[in-house]
Each structure stands twice: as C-alpha cells, then as structure tokens.
PDB file of C-alpha atoms in Angstrom:
ATOM      1  CA  LYS A   1     -38.951 -49.999   7.160  1.00 83.00           C
ATOM      2  CA  GLN A   2     -41.276 -52.918   6.482  1.00 88.00           C
ATOM      3  CA  GLU A   3     -39.746 -55.888   4.709  1.00 91.00           C
ATOM      4  CA  VAL A   4     -41.691 -58.872   3.428  1.00 94.00           C
ATOM      5  CA  THR A   5     -40.067 -62.224   2.762  1.00 95.00           C
ATOM      6  CA  GLN A   6     -41.584 -65.267   1.138  1.00 95.00           C
ATOM      7  CA  ILE A   7     -40.221 -68.766   1.466  1.00 92.00           C
ATOM      8  CA  PRO A   8     -39.680 -70.843  -0.561  1.00 91.00           C
ATOM      9  CA  ALA A   9     -38.891 -68.874  -3.700  1.00 92.00           C
ATOM     10  CA  ALA A  10     -40.022 -71.796  -5.815  1.00 94.00           C
ATOM     11  CA  LEU A  11     -41.958 -74.952  -5.117  1.00 95.00           C
ATOM     12  CA  SER A  12     -42.789 -77.931  -7.307  1.00 96.00           C
ATOM     13  CA  VAL A  13     -45.331 -80.507  -6.149  1.00 96.00           C
ATOM     14  CA  PRO A  14     -47.309 -83.366  -7.684  1.00 96.00           C
ATOM     15  CA  GLU A  15     -50.989 -82.867  -8.281  1.00 97.00           C
ATOM     16  CA  GLY A  16     -53.214 -83.542  -5.295  1.00 97.00           C
ATOM     17  CA  GLU A  17     -50.760 -82.509  -2.606  1.00 96.00           C
ATOM     18  CA  ASN A  18     -51.635 -80.069   0.128  1.00 96.00           C
ATOM     19  CA  LEU A  19     -49.068 -77.298   0.433  1.00 95.00           C
ATOM     20  CA  VAL A  20     -48.168 -74.260   2.480  1.00 96.00           C
ATOM     21  CA  LEU A  21     -46.612 -71.016   1.304  1.00 96.00           C
ATOM     22  CA  ASN A  22     -44.978 -68.771   3.872  1.00 97.00           C
ATOM     23  CA  CYS A  23     -44.837 -65.022   4.234  1.00 97.00           C
ATOM     24  CA  SER A  24     -43.060 -63.106   6.984  1.00 97.00           C
ATOM     25  CA  PHE A  25     -42.917 -59.394   7.698  1.00 96.00           C
ATOM     26  CA  THR A  26     -40.599 -57.421   9.935  1.00 94.00           C
ATOM     27  CA  ASP A  27     -42.999 -54.878  11.422  1.00 90.00           C
ATOM     28  CA  SER A  28     -45.974 -56.545  13.090  1.00 88.00           C
ATOM     29  CA  ALA A  29     -47.988 -53.303  13.248  1.00 88.00           C
ATOM     30  CA  ILE A  30     -49.893 -54.006  10.070  1.00 90.00           C
ATOM     31  CA  TYR A  31     -53.350 -52.943   8.967  1.00 89.00           C
ATOM     32  CA  ASN A  32     -54.075 -55.856   6.654  1.00 90.00           C
ATOM     33  CA  LEU A  33     -52.381 -58.514   4.554  1.00 93.00           C
ATOM     34  CA  GLN A  34     -53.339 -59.604   1.068  1.00 93.00           C
ATOM     35  CA  TRP A  35     -52.421 -62.690  -0.927  1.00 95.00           C
ATOM     36  CA  PHE A  36     -52.248 -62.415  -4.719  1.00 93.00           C
ATOM     37  CA  ARG A  37     -51.765 -64.774  -7.593  1.00 94.00           C
ATOM     38  CA  GLN A  38     -49.772 -63.727 -10.652  1.00 90.00           C
ATOM     39  CA  ASP A  39     -49.990 -65.658 -13.903  1.00 86.00           C
ATOM     40  CA  PRO A  40     -47.378 -65.098 -16.631  1.00 77.00           C
ATOM     41  CA  GLY A  41     -48.372 -62.223 -18.867  1.00 70.00           C
ATOM     42  CA  LYS A  42     -51.307 -61.347 -16.667  1.00 74.00           C
ATOM     43  CA  GLY A  43     -51.946 -59.059 -13.767  1.00 79.00           C
ATOM     44  CA  LEU A  44     -52.290 -59.895 -10.136  1.00 86.00           C
ATOM     45  CA  THR A  45     -55.478 -61.464  -8.887  1.00 88.00           C
ATOM     46  CA  SER A  46     -56.463 -60.929  -5.289  1.00 88.00           C
ATOM     47  CA  LEU A  47     -57.014 -64.207  -3.476  1.00 93.00           C
ATOM     48  CA  LEU A  48     -57.579 -63.353   0.161  1.00 93.00           C
ATOM     49  CA  LEU A  49     -57.541 -60.228   2.297  1.00 91.00           C
ATOM     50  CA  ILE A  50     -57.020 -60.573   6.052  1.00 92.00           C
ATOM     51  CA  GLN A  51     -57.589 -57.706   8.397  1.00 89.00           C
ATOM     52  CA  SER A  52     -55.095 -57.328  11.247  1.00 89.00           C
ATOM     53  CA  SER A  53     -57.556 -58.471  13.896  1.00 89.00           C
ATOM     54  CA  GLN A  54     -58.388 -61.681  12.061  1.00 90.00           C
ATOM     55  CA  ARG A  55     -56.625 -65.016  12.303  1.00 93.00           C
ATOM     56  CA  GLU A  56     -57.631 -66.559   8.995  1.00 93.00           C
ATOM     57  CA  GLN A  57     -59.647 -66.294   5.809  1.00 93.00           C
ATOM     58  CA  THR A  58     -60.887 -69.087   3.572  1.00 94.00           C
ATOM     59  CA  SER A  59     -61.906 -69.193  -0.051  1.00 93.00           C
ATOM     60  CA  GLY A  60     -62.539 -72.573  -1.623  1.00 95.00           C
ATOM     61  CA  ARG A  61     -59.372 -74.651  -1.393  1.00 96.00           C
ATOM     62  CA  LEU A  62     -57.383 -71.700  -0.095  1.00 96.00           C
ATOM     63  CA  ASN A  63     -56.884 -70.804   3.530  1.00 97.00           C
ATOM     64  CA  ALA A  64     -54.746 -67.907   4.701  1.00 96.00           C
ATOM     65  CA  SER A  65     -53.710 -67.505   8.297  1.00 97.00           C
ATOM     66  CA  LEU A  66     -52.247 -64.495  10.037  1.00 96.00           C
ATOM     67  CA  ASP A  67     -50.148 -64.390  13.201  1.00 95.00           C
ATOM     68  CA  LYS A  68     -49.480 -60.697  13.568  1.00 92.00           C
ATOM     69  CA  SER A  69     -47.413 -60.964  16.733  1.00 91.00           C
ATOM     70  CA  SER A  70     -44.877 -63.256  15.103  1.00 94.00           C
ATOM     71  CA  GLY A  71     -45.022 -61.428  11.778  1.00 95.00           C
ATOM     72  CA  ARG A  72     -46.161 -64.418   9.746  1.00 96.00           C
ATOM     73  CA  SER A  73     -48.830 -65.465   7.331  1.00 97.00           C
ATOM     74  CA  THR A  74     -49.337 -68.768   5.546  1.00 97.00           C
ATOM     75  CA  LEU A  75     -51.325 -69.652   2.465  1.00 97.00           C
ATOM     76  CA  TYR A  76     -52.576 -73.217   2.539  1.00 97.00           C
ATOM     77  CA  ILE A  77     -53.670 -74.783  -0.732  1.00 97.00           C
ATOM     78  CA  ALA A  78     -55.575 -78.031  -0.445  1.00 97.00           C
ATOM     79  CA  ALA A  79     -55.605 -80.736  -3.106  1.00 97.00           C
ATOM     80  CA  SER A  80     -53.402 -78.785  -5.498  1.00 97.00           C
ATOM     81  CA  GLN A  81     -54.174 -78.796  -9.219  1.00 97.00           C
ATOM     82  CA  PRO A  82     -52.044 -77.952 -12.292  1.00 96.00           C
ATOM     83  CA  GLY A  83     -54.183 -74.846 -12.694  1.00 95.00           C
ATOM     84  CA  ASP A  84     -52.820 -73.591  -9.388  1.00 96.00           C
ATOM     85  CA  SER A  85     -49.410 -73.133 -11.012  1.00 96.00           C
ATOM     86  CA  ALA A  86     -48.555 -69.445 -10.700  1.00 95.00           C
ATOM     87  CA  THR A  87     -46.540 -67.037  -8.611  1.00 93.00           C
ATOM     88  CA  TYR A  88     -48.109 -66.242  -5.261  1.00 96.00           C
ATOM     89  CA  LEU A  89     -47.356 -62.913  -3.618  1.00 94.00           C
ATOM     90  CA  CYS A  90     -48.202 -61.590  -0.204  1.00 95.00           C
ATOM     91  CA  ALA A  91     -48.378 -57.905   0.583  1.00 93.00           C
ATOM     92  CA  VAL A  92     -48.872 -55.997   3.822  1.00 92.00           C
ATOM     93  CA  ARG A  93     -50.392 -52.602   4.398  1.00 87.00           C
ATOM     94  CA  GLU A  94     -49.188 -50.822   7.513  1.00 81.00           C
ATOM     95  CA  THR A  95     -51.937 -48.280   7.946  1.00 75.00           C
ATOM     96  CA  SER A  96     -55.176 -47.453   6.177  1.00 65.00           C
ATOM     97  CA  GLY A  97     -54.343 -45.717   2.917  1.00 62.00           C
ATOM     98  CA  SER A  98     -50.637 -46.492   3.086  1.00 69.00           C
ATOM     99  CA  ARG A  99     -48.669 -48.314   0.451  1.00 75.00           C
ATOM    100  CA  LEU A 100     -48.531 -52.074   0.129  1.00 82.00           C
ATOM    101  CA  THR A 101     -45.187 -53.759   0.638  1.00 89.00           C
ATOM    102  CA  PHE A 102     -44.838 -56.881  -1.463  1.00 91.00           C
ATOM    103  CA  GLY A 103     -42.768 -59.995  -0.991  1.00 92.00           C
ATOM    104  CA  GLU A 104     -40.809 -61.473  -3.891  1.00 90.00           C
ATOM    105  CA  GLY A 105     -43.318 -64.223  -4.359  1.00 93.00           C
ATOM    106  CA  THR A 106     -43.277 -68.021  -4.448  1.00 95.00           C
ATOM    107  CA  GLN A 107     -43.349 -69.631  -7.871  1.00 94.00           C
ATOM    108  CA  LEU A 108     -45.542 -72.717  -7.603  1.00 96.00           C
ATOM    109  CA  THR A 109     -45.586 -75.520 -10.144  1.00 96.00           C
ATOM    110  CA  VAL A 110     -48.122 -78.298  -9.757  1.00 97.00           C
ATOM    111  CA  ASN A 111     -47.219 -81.273 -11.924  1.00 96.00           C
ATOM    112  CA  PRO A 112     -49.957 -83.509 -13.380  1.00 94.00           C
TER     113      PRO A 112
ATOM    114  CA  ASP B   1     -66.063 -55.796 -19.010  1.00 59.00           C
ATOM    115  CA  THR B   2     -62.454 -55.725 -17.864  1.00 66.00           C
ATOM    116  CA  ALA B   3     -62.164 -54.139 -14.422  1.00 89.00           C
ATOM    117  CA  VAL B   4     -58.714 -52.522 -14.680  1.00 93.00           C
ATOM    118  CA  SER B   5     -57.397 -52.218 -18.198  1.00 94.00           C
ATOM    119  CA  GLN B   6     -54.076 -50.815 -19.268  1.00 94.00           C
ATOM    120  CA  THR B   7     -52.601 -50.261 -22.695  1.00 95.00           C
ATOM    121  CA  PRO B   8     -50.407 -51.153 -24.368  1.00 95.00           C
ATOM    122  CA  LYS B   9     -49.638 -54.668 -23.173  1.00 92.00           C
ATOM    123  CA  TYR B  10     -46.165 -54.541 -24.701  1.00 94.00           C
ATOM    124  CA  LEU B  11     -44.064 -51.489 -25.426  1.00 96.00           C
ATOM    125  CA  VAL B  12     -40.688 -51.660 -27.127  1.00 96.00           C
ATOM    126  CA  THR B  13     -38.894 -48.388 -27.694  1.00 96.00           C
ATOM    127  CA  GLN B  14     -35.497 -46.760 -28.064  1.00 96.00           C
ATOM    128  CA  MET B  15     -33.580 -44.963 -25.340  1.00 96.00           C
ATOM    129  CA  GLY B  16     -34.398 -41.296 -25.132  1.00 96.00           C
ATOM    130  CA  ASN B  17     -37.963 -41.621 -26.390  1.00 97.00           C
ATOM    131  CA  ASP B  18     -41.053 -40.409 -24.528  1.00 97.00           C
ATOM    132  CA  LYS B  19     -43.890 -42.870 -24.027  1.00 97.00           C
ATOM    133  CA  SER B  20     -47.207 -43.151 -22.200  1.00 97.00           C
ATOM    134  CA  ILE B  21     -49.102 -46.024 -20.630  1.00 97.00           C
ATOM    135  CA  LYS B  22     -52.814 -45.627 -20.137  1.00 97.00           C
ATOM    136  CA  CYS B  23     -54.972 -47.107 -17.397  1.00 97.00           C
ATOM    137  CA  GLU B  24     -58.698 -47.131 -16.892  1.00 96.00           C
ATOM    138  CA  GLN B  25     -60.880 -48.768 -14.255  1.00 96.00           C
ATOM    139  CA  ASN B  26     -64.632 -49.256 -14.439  1.00 94.00           C
ATOM    140  CA  LEU B  27     -65.052 -50.356 -10.838  1.00 92.00           C
ATOM    141  CA  GLY B  28     -65.966 -46.964  -9.472  1.00 92.00           C
ATOM    142  CA  HIS B  29     -62.934 -46.961  -7.167  1.00 91.00           C
ATOM    143  CA  ASP B  30     -61.585 -43.705  -5.835  1.00 88.00           C
ATOM    144  CA  THR B  31     -57.938 -44.730  -5.581  1.00 90.00           C
ATOM    145  CA  MET B  32     -55.586 -45.780  -8.356  1.00 92.00           C
ATOM    146  CA  TYR B  33     -51.930 -46.786  -8.367  1.00 92.00           C
ATOM    147  CA  TRP B  34     -48.921 -47.413 -10.527  1.00 94.00           C
ATOM    148  CA  TYR B  35     -46.540 -50.213  -9.531  1.00 93.00           C
ATOM    149  CA  LYS B  36     -43.256 -51.260 -11.099  1.00 93.00           C
ATOM    150  CA  GLN B  37     -42.155 -54.896 -11.121  1.00 90.00           C
ATOM    151  CA  ASP B  38     -38.459 -55.322 -11.750  1.00 83.00           C
ATOM    152  CA  SER B  39     -36.552 -58.324 -13.055  1.00 76.00           C
ATOM    153  CA  LYS B  40     -36.412 -59.811  -9.560  1.00 72.00           C
ATOM    154  CA  LYS B  41     -40.212 -59.711  -9.456  1.00 75.00           C
ATOM    155  CA  PHE B  42     -40.340 -57.151  -6.655  1.00 80.00           C
ATOM    156  CA  LEU B  43     -43.420 -54.978  -6.912  1.00 87.00           C
ATOM    157  CA  LYS B  44     -42.848 -51.421  -5.772  1.00 88.00           C
ATOM    158  CA  ILE B  45     -45.369 -48.638  -5.644  1.00 88.00           C
ATOM    159  CA  MET B  46     -44.628 -45.556  -7.699  1.00 91.00           C
ATOM    160  CA  PHE B  47     -47.690 -43.361  -7.357  1.00 89.00           C
ATOM    161  CA  SER B  48     -51.122 -43.365  -5.799  1.00 88.00           C
ATOM    162  CA  TYR B  49     -54.027 -41.053  -6.624  1.00 88.00           C
ATOM    163  CA  ASN B  50     -57.253 -40.625  -4.728  1.00 85.00           C
ATOM    164  CA  ASN B  51     -60.012 -38.792  -6.569  1.00 83.00           C
ATOM    165  CA  LYS B  52     -57.478 -37.278  -8.981  1.00 81.00           C
ATOM    166  CA  GLU B  53     -55.271 -36.077  -6.124  1.00 83.00           C
ATOM    167  CA  LEU B  54     -51.722 -37.384  -5.702  1.00 83.00           C
ATOM    168  CA  ILE B  55     -51.380 -39.066  -2.302  1.00 80.00           C
ATOM    169  CA  ILE B  56     -48.315 -41.288  -2.641  1.00 78.00           C
ATOM    170  CA  ASN B  57     -45.271 -40.296  -4.646  1.00 77.00           C
ATOM    171  CA  GLU B  58     -42.359 -42.624  -4.096  1.00 78.00           C
ATOM    172  CA  THR B  59     -38.813 -41.743  -4.981  1.00 75.00           C
ATOM    173  CA  VAL B  60     -38.967 -42.120  -8.717  1.00 83.00           C
ATOM    174  CA  PRO B  61     -37.150 -39.994 -11.294  1.00 88.00           C
ATOM    175  CA  ASN B  62     -38.883 -36.824 -12.429  1.00 89.00           C
ATOM    176  CA  ARG B  63     -39.018 -38.372 -15.871  1.00 94.00           C
ATOM    177  CA  PHE B  64     -42.047 -40.287 -14.639  1.00 94.00           C
ATOM    178  CA  SER B  65     -45.189 -38.196 -14.469  1.00 92.00           C
ATOM    179  CA  PRO B  66     -48.633 -39.559 -13.647  1.00 92.00           C
ATOM    180  CA  LYS B  67     -51.730 -37.811 -14.912  1.00 92.00           C
ATOM    181  CA  SER B  68     -55.271 -38.397 -13.693  1.00 92.00           C
ATOM    182  CA  PRO B  69     -57.864 -36.636 -15.867  1.00 91.00           C
ATOM    183  CA  ASP B  70     -60.637 -38.184 -13.780  1.00 91.00           C
ATOM    184  CA  LYS B  71     -60.862 -40.776 -11.036  1.00 89.00           C
ATOM    185  CA  ALA B  72     -61.377 -43.604 -13.532  1.00 94.00           C
ATOM    186  CA  HIS B  73     -58.121 -42.914 -15.369  1.00 95.00           C
ATOM    187  CA  LEU B  74     -54.502 -42.782 -14.313  1.00 95.00           C
ATOM    188  CA  ASN B  75     -51.951 -42.520 -17.091  1.00 96.00           C
ATOM    189  CA  LEU B  76     -48.189 -42.758 -16.758  1.00 96.00           C
ATOM    190  CA  HIS B  77     -45.941 -40.672 -18.967  1.00 96.00           C
ATOM    191  CA  ILE B  78     -42.224 -41.384 -19.134  1.00 96.00           C
ATOM    192  CA  ASN B  79     -39.760 -38.931 -20.643  1.00 96.00           C
ATOM    193  CA  SER B  80     -36.279 -39.684 -21.945  1.00 96.00           C
ATOM    194  CA  LEU B  81     -36.532 -43.431 -21.449  1.00 96.00           C
ATOM    195  CA  GLU B  82     -33.473 -45.235 -20.108  1.00 96.00           C
ATOM    196  CA  LEU B  83     -32.400 -48.878 -20.229  1.00 95.00           C
ATOM    197  CA  GLY B  84     -33.120 -49.235 -16.511  1.00 92.00           C
ATOM    198  CA  ASP B  85     -36.743 -48.335 -17.068  1.00 94.00           C
ATOM    199  CA  SER B  86     -37.317 -51.745 -18.627  1.00 94.00           C
ATOM    200  CA  ALA B  87     -39.796 -53.530 -16.378  1.00 94.00           C
ATOM    201  CA  VAL B  88     -43.425 -54.497 -16.121  1.00 93.00           C
ATOM    202  CA  TYR B  89     -45.658 -51.644 -14.993  1.00 96.00           C
ATOM    203  CA  PHE B  90     -48.923 -52.445 -13.287  1.00 94.00           C
ATOM    204  CA  CYS B  91     -51.884 -50.201 -12.772  1.00 95.00           C
ATOM    205  CA  ALA B  92     -54.250 -50.945  -9.898  1.00 93.00           C
ATOM    206  CA  SER B  93     -57.296 -49.560  -8.179  1.00 93.00           C
ATOM    207  CA  SER B  94     -58.584 -50.216  -4.713  1.00 88.00           C
ATOM    208  CA  GLN B  95     -61.854 -50.706  -2.953  1.00 81.00           C
ATOM    209  CA  LEU B  96     -62.370 -50.010   0.716  1.00 76.00           C
ATOM    210  CA  ILE B  97     -63.942 -53.046   2.345  1.00 74.00           C
ATOM    211  CA  SER B  98     -65.511 -52.305   5.696  1.00 74.00           C
ATOM    212  CA  GLY B  99     -63.531 -53.970   8.441  1.00 69.00           C
ATOM    213  CA  PHE B 100     -60.802 -55.144   6.109  1.00 70.00           C
ATOM    214  CA  GLY B 101     -59.267 -52.077   4.612  1.00 71.00           C
ATOM    215  CA  GLU B 102     -58.439 -51.574   0.985  1.00 76.00           C
ATOM    216  CA  LYS B 103     -58.433 -54.431  -1.488  1.00 82.00           C
ATOM    217  CA  LEU B 104     -56.393 -53.985  -4.659  1.00 85.00           C
ATOM    218  CA  PHE B 105     -57.361 -54.954  -8.177  1.00 89.00           C
ATOM    219  CA  PHE B 106     -54.609 -55.029 -10.768  1.00 91.00           C
ATOM    220  CA  GLY B 107     -54.420 -54.555 -14.499  1.00 92.00           C
ATOM    221  CA  SER B 108     -52.650 -57.113 -16.679  1.00 90.00           C
ATOM    222  CA  GLY B 109     -49.431 -55.118 -16.847  1.00 92.00           C
ATOM    223  CA  THR B 110     -47.419 -53.357 -19.526  1.00 95.00           C
ATOM    224  CA  GLN B 111     -44.067 -54.887 -20.368  1.00 93.00           C
ATOM    225  CA  LEU B 112     -41.750 -52.036 -21.277  1.00 95.00           C
ATOM    226  CA  SER B 113     -38.517 -52.845 -23.064  1.00 95.00           C
ATOM    227  CA  VAL B 114     -36.076 -50.010 -23.684  1.00 96.00           C
ATOM    228  CA  LEU B 115     -33.427 -50.793 -26.305  1.00 95.00           C
TER     229      LEU B 115
END
C-alpha cells in the first residue's frame, strides 16, 4: 500500500529565503507525482506535475524534483514571499487512472 | 468562470439528516472525483467517475452515494449524517496531459459540520 510522507509538517521562514519541502513515498513504481498548494478556505491548486520518467519540473520560482528510485520528491521555492504562505501537498499516482495518494502536507509560513 | 465549483461552501446540520453537495466543472473533463479531508488534513479519495460511470469506489459507508447526471456534474448525497462525517469534502476533475498523465483540478471545498 502506497504511503506518502511530507517533512517537515510545518515550516516558518523569513521573507526572501530559499526553502525545500520534502515528500517521500514507499512504493517507487509511480506513474506521476503532483504538488499542490492549499490556502485556508480554498481548494487545492495544482503547482507542478512530474511524470515518472522526468527528473524535474519548473514553474516560476518553483522547482520540483523527482528521484523515483529513492522514493523522493522535493519542492524548491526560491526567494520566498509572504504570499507563498499555504499548505503544500504532494500526491502520487501509481498507474494511469488510479487514485492519488496524498501526503499530510507541509504548512509554510513566510514572515515579512 | 470558475473551473470546478461546489456548493454549498459551508454546511451545518444535525445528526441523522440527509444532505447533498453539488459539484460542477466547466473544463470539459471526463473524470470527476470526491475527496474527503479529515481533521488531520489527510486527503482521501471517496469516488471517481469517468463519463458518468463509477470507476473508483473506496470503502466508504453506504450512506454516501454519488450521482453523476452528466459528465460535468458529480453530486454527493449523504444519508443519516453522523458526527464522524464532519470534514471538508473536495470535488475535483482531471485532465489527461499527454506524457504526464492526469492533472487534477480541485473545487474550493465544502466544510461539513454535523452537530
């Protein structure tokens, strides 16, 4: 059974810092991995989608890497801003059309 | 022009009542989902429909019944509500991206509180 773990559970940083959020999964036979952002009272917004054969995806200040063999993904946020404060979730899909398994998320606070 | 919209945003009700949450997507996606987020923030899939056909049905009580009148709508009906049903319920739809697999788009959630 796939399990997804995110560390740390919470992170507080000053504005401008570069930071890394971690996601690990127990079964490396994944189809793709997706990073989401969740704002209080709002839904989840997809940030990056990495297919299993890829090593990384970039969007603006965000960079997600994937090391399938070790069962890990990282989300790198450059030059953090207070507006980046949210909960970040990673989710893995094991096969095409299968369910997503979510981690618990990392609650990020960026202080001005 | 909201992509995935669900109503109501908040739902407060008494134990034993029957309630429905509606979801609509205007993205033209074939697949829709219902997820439950519990107090520990874990998101767990409940149901998945593809073109009005049920394709994923996790172990949820029979009191939960999804209904898909067409591929743009997936409603969730809950009978005989219990205290443990209190959670945030998210609707989602997915788009198949060539070479990447399916990408999910979520609604804003419905916070259900059972008193």
